[in-house]
C-alpha positions as a printed NumPy array, in Angstrom:
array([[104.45 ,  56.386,  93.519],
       [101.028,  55.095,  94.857],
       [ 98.217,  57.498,  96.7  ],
       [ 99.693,  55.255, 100.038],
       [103.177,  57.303,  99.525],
       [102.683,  60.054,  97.779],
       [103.932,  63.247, 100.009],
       [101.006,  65.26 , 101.791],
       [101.162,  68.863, 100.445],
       [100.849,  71.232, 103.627],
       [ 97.117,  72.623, 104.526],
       [ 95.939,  76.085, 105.023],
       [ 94.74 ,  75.406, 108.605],
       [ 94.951,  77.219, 111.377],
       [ 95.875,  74.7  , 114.227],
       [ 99.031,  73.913, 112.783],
       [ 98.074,  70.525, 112.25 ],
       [101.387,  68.364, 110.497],
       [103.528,  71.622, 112.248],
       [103.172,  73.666, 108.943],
       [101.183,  76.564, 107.831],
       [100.113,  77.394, 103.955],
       [ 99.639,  80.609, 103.802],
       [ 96.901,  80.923, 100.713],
       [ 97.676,  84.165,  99.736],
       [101.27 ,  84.935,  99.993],
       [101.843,  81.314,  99.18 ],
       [104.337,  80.946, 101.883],
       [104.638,  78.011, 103.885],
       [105.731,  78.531, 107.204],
       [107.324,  75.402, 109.595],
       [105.564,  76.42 , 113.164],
       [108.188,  75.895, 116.643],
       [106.655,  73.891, 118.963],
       [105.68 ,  77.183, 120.606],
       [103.615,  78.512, 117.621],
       [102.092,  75.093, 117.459],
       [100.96 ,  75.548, 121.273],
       [ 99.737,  78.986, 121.128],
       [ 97.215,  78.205, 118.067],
       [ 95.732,  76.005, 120.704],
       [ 94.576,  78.514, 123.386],
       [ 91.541,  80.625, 123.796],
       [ 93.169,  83.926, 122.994],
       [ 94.847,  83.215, 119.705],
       [ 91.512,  80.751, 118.433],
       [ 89.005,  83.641, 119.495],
       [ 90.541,  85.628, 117.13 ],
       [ 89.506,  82.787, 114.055],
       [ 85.62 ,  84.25 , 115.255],
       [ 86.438,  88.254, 114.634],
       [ 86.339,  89.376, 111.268],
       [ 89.623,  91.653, 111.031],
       [ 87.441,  94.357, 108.467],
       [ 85.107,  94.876, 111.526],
       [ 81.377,  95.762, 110.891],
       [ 81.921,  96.281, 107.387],
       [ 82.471,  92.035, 107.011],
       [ 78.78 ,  92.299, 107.176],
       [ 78.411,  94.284, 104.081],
       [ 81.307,  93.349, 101.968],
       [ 83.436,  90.336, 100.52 ],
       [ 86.201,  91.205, 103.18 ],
       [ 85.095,  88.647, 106.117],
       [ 88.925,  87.274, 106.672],
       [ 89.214,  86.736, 110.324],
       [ 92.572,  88.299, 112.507],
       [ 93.912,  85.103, 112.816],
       [ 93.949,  84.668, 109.087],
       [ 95.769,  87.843, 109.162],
       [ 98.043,  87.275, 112.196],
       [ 99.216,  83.936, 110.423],
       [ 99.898,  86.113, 107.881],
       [102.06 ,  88.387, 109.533],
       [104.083,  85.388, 110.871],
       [104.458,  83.694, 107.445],
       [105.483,  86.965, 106.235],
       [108.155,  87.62 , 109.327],
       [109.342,  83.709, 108.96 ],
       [110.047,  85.038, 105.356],
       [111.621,  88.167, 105.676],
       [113.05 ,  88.127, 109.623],
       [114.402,  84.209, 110.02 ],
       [113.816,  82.683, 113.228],
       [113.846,  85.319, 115.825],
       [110.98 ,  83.269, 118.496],
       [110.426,  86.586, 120.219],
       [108.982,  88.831, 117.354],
       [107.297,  85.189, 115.906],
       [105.258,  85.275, 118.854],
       [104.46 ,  88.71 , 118.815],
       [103.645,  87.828, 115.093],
       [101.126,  85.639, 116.246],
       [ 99.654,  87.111, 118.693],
       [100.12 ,  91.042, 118.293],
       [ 96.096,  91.46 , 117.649],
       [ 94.367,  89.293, 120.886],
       [ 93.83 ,  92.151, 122.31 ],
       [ 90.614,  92.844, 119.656],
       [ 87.195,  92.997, 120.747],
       [ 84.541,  91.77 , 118.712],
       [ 84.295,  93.208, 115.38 ],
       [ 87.987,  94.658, 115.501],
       [ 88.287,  97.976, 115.311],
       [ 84.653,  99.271, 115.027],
       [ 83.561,  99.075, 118.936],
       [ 86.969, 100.845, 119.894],
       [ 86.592, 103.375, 122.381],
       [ 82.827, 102.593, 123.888],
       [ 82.926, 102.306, 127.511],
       [ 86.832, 102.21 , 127.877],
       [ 87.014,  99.462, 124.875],
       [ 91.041,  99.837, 123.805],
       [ 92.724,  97.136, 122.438],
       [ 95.981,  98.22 , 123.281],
       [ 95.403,  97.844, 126.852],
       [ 93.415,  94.891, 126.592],
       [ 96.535,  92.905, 123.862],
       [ 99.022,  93.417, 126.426],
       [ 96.75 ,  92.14 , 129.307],
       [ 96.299,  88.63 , 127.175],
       [ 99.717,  88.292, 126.229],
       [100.968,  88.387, 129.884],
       [ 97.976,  86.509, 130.78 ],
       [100.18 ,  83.369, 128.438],
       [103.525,  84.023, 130.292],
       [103.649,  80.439, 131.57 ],
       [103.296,  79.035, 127.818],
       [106.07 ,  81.393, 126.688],
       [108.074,  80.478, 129.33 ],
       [108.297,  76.894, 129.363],
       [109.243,  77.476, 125.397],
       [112.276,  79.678, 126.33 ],
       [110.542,  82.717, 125.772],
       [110.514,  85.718, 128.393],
       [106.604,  87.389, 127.81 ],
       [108.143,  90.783, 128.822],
       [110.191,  90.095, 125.457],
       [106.526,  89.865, 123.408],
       [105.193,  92.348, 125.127],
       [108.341,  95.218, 124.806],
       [108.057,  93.876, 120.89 ],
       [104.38 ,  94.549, 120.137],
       [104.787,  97.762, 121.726],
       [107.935,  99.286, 119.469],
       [110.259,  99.792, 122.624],
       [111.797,  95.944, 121.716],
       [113.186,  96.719, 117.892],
       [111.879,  94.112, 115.384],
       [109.93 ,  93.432, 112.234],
       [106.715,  93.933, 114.03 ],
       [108.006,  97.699, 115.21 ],
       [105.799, 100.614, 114.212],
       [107.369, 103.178, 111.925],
       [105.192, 106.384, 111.353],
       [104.148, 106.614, 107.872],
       [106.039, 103.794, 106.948],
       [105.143, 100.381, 105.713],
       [105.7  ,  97.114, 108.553],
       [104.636,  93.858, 107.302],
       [101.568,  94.201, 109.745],
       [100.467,  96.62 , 106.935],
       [101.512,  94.574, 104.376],
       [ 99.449,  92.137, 105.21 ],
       [ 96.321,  93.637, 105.428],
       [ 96.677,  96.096, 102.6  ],
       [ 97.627,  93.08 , 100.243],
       [ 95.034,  90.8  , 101.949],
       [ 92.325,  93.209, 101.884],
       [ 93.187,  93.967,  97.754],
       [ 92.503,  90.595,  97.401],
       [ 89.432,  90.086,  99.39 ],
       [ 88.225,  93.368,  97.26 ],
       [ 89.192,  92.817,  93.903],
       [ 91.896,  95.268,  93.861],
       [ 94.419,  94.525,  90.961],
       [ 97.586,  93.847,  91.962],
       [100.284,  91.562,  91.138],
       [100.258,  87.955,  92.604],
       [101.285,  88.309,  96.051],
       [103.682,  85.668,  95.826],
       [105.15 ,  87.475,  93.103],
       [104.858,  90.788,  95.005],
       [106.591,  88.902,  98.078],
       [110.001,  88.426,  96.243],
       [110.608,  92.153,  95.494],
       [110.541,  92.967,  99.04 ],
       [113.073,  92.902, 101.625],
       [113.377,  94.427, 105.12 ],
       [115.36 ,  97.722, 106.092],
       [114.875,  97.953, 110.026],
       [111.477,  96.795, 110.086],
       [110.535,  98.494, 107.451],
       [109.222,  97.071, 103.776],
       [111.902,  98.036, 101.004],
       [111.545,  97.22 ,  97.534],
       [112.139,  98.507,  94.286],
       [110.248, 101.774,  92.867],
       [107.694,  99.652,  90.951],
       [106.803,  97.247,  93.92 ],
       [106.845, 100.644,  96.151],
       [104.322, 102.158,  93.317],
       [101.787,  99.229,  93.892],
       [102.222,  99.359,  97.653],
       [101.005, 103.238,  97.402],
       [ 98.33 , 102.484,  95.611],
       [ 96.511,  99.209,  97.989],
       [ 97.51 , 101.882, 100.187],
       [ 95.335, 104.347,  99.175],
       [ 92.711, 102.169,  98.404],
       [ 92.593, 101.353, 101.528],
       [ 92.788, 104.833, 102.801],
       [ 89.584, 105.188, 100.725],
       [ 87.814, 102.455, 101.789],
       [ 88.233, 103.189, 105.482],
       [ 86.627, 106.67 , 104.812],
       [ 84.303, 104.999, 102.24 ],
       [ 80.259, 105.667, 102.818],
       [ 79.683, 101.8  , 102.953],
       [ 82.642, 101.202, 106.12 ],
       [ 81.177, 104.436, 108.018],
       [ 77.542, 102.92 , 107.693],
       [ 78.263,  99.617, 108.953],
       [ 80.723, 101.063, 111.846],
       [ 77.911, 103.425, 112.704],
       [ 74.976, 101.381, 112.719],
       [ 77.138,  98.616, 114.989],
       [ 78.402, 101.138, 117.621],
       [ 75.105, 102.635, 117.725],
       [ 73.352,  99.384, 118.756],
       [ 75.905,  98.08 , 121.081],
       [ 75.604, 101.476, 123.052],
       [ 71.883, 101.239, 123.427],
       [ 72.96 ,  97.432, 124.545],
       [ 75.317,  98.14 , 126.94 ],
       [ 73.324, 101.526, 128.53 ],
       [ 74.805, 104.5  , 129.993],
       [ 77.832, 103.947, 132.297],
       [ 78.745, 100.337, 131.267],
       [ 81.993,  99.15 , 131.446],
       [ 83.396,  97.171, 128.27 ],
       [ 83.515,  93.783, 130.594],
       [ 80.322,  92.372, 128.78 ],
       [ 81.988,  93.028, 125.31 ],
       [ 85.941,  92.764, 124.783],
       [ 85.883,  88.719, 125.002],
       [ 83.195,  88.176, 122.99 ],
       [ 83.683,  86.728, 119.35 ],
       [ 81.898,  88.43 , 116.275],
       [ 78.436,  85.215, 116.699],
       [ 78.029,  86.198, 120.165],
       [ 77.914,  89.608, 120.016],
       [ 75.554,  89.499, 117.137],
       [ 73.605,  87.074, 118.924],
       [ 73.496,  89.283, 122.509],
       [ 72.215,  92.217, 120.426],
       [ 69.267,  89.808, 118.125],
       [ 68.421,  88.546, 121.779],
       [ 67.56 ,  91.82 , 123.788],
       [ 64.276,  93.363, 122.92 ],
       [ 66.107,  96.957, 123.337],
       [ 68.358,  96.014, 120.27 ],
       [ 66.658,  93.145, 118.632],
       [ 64.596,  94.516, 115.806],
       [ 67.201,  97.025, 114.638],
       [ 69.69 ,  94.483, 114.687],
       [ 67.867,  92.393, 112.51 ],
       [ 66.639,  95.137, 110.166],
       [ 70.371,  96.113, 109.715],
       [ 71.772,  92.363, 108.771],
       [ 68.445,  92.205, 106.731],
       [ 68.709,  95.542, 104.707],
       [ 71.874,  97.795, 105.98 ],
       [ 70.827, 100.721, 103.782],
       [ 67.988, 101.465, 105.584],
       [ 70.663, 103.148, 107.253],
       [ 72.824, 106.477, 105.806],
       [ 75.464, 108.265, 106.097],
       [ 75.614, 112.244, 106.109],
       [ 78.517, 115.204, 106.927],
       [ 78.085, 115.526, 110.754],
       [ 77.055, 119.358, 111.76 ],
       [ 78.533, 121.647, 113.773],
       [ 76.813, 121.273, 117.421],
       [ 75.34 , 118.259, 119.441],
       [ 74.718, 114.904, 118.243],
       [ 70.708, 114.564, 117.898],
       [ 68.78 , 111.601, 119.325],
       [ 68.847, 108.492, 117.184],
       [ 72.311, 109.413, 115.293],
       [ 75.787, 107.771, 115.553],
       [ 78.654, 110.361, 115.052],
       [ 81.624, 108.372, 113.59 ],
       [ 84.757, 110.472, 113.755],
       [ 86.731, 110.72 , 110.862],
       [ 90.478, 110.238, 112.714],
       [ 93.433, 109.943, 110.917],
       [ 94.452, 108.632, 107.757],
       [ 95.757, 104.834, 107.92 ],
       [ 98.362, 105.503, 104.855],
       [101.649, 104.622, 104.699],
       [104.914, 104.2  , 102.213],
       [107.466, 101.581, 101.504],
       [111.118, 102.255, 101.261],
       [113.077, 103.071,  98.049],
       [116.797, 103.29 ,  98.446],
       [116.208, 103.997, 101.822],
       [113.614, 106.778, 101.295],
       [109.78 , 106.638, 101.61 ],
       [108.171, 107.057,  98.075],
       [106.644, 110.692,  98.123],
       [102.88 , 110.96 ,  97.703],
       [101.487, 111.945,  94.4  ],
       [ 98.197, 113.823,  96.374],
       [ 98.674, 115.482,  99.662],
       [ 96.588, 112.826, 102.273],
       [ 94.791, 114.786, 104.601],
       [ 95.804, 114.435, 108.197],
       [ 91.774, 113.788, 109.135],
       [ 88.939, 112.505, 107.477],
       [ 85.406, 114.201, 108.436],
       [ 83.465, 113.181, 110.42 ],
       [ 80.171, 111.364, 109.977],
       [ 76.481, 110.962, 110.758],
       [ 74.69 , 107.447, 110.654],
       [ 71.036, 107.37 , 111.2  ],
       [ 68.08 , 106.117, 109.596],
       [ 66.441, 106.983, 106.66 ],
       [ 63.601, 107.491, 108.06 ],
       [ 65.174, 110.09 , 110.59 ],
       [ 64.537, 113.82 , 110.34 ],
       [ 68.232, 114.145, 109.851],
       [ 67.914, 112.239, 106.616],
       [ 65.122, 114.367, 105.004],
       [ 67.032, 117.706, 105.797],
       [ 70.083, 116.219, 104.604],
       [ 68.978, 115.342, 101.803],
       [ 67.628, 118.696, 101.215],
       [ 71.001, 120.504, 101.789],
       [ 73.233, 121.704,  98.599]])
């Protein structure tokens, strides 16, 4: 066979380019409908190549895979698991466009919900689904859970949306685990829901927790704090979230390095984040300067064995603590410091 006719392998790209996706970490390769092929050309789905899915904490760690990485992901893994059902594909790829910049970190300043905003986007492609046979109320009934699919949230329990980022955040971490690929053929789906056997459950629970840990980890509250704290003082008082929830990750960063309210800081925190720490909030009002970062609940959740979630081994606390983030050079951080 000469280099003229030897077969292509597929690429890990993310425009669908030869209609096939390589997933690099699952190792799946996934042949994309015309649709899927169509949708990895608009704004919505592409933008989402530009926000890192960890959030802030891309800027202080080795996890800096974007949410279209991870939404390709998903749709390898429900091409996989779920055959060829072109609704809940769709909602595969496009069940996080709703993201600001950043992901989850800016959530909730000045009205900033991506569950209002994912919804708004996906309706906003109706025409596109529609000339491919697919009805957008369809996505949009799937995304939310009142459609039944792979995609469907089950409290406590793990959906391949999970699975995905638990496995692909082990990976961008260091975590040990088993080869995904390997990992992928113990699994099956029971409603949605991952099932496997009790050793493939036992190394779900632990990327679980690891991620559980990381989320409430000193590092991840830092970076969320410092962020959220400089895009308030860049937005002001009163703003609405217009200015912010299309943005990509590079122009959000570049907005705050440009205005001279948030400029300095901005660059102090990309140049040396631990010039920033984090302490147990008080009891009582937030002082000047300091980010609180609630704690919120626990993202944790189980696989199936036999049709049962595998118990926990240590209670998980419904909510973390919450935080301060302010700078060492604060009063805060001195008295902190002090305390026992």
């Amino acid at each position: 066979m000469t280099a003229s006719t030897r077969p292509v392998r597929p690429h890990a790209d993310t425009v669908g380019l030869g209609g096939h996706h390589t997933d690099p970490l699952w190792g799946t390769v996934t042949t994309l409908t015309p649709l899927e092929q169509a949708l990895l050309r608009t704004w919505p789905v592409r933008r989402l190549g530009h926000v890192a899915h960890a959030g802030a904490v891309a800027t202080v760690t080795t996890q800096t895979f974007s949410r279209l990485e991870h939404s390709l992901g998903v749709l390898g893994l429900v091409a996989h698991l779920d055959g060829a059902d072109a609704v809940t594909r769709a909602a595969a790829l496009l069940h996080d466009v709703g993201h600001a910049p950043l992901s989850h970190t800016l959530e909730g300043i000045a009205g900033i919900d991506h569950h209002v905003t994912g919804p708004a986007r996906v309706r906003a492609l109706g025409d596109l689904l529609g000339a491919h046979g697919v009805d957008v109320a369809d996505v949009v009934a799937t995304l939310s859970g009142a459609r039944a699919s792979a995609l469907r949230p089950r409290p406590g329990l793990v959906t391949l949306d999970h699975l995905d980022g638990y496995v692909r955040s082990a990976r961008a971490h260091g975590r040990r685990m088993p080869a995904p690929a390997r990992l992928l053929r113990r699994l099956t789906l029971q409603d949605g829901v991952v099932r496997t056997d009790p050793a493939g459950a036992r190394v779900l629970a632990r990327l679980a927790d690891a991620e559980v840990a990381y989320h409430r980890s000193s590092l991840n509250v830092l970076a969320v704090g410092v962020v959220r704290h400089l895009v308030r003082r860049w937005l002001g008082p009163g703003a609405d979230a217009g200015p912010v929830v299309g943005m990509t990750d590079g122009e959000l960063v570049a907005a705050l390095l440009r205005d001279p309210r948030t400029g300095d800081e901005t660059r102090r925190f990309l140049t040396d984040p631990l010039a920033w720490c984090v302490v147990p909030a008080r009891p009582g009002p937030v002082p000047e300067g300091v980010e609180l970062v609630p704690g919120g609940r626990s993202y944790h959740a189980r696989a199936l064995v036999d049709g049962e979630p595998l118990p926990d081994r240590v209670p998980v606390p419904d909510r973390v603590a919450d935080q301060w983030v302010l700078r060492r050079d604060h009063p805060e951080a001195r008295s902190a410091a002090a305390m026992p």
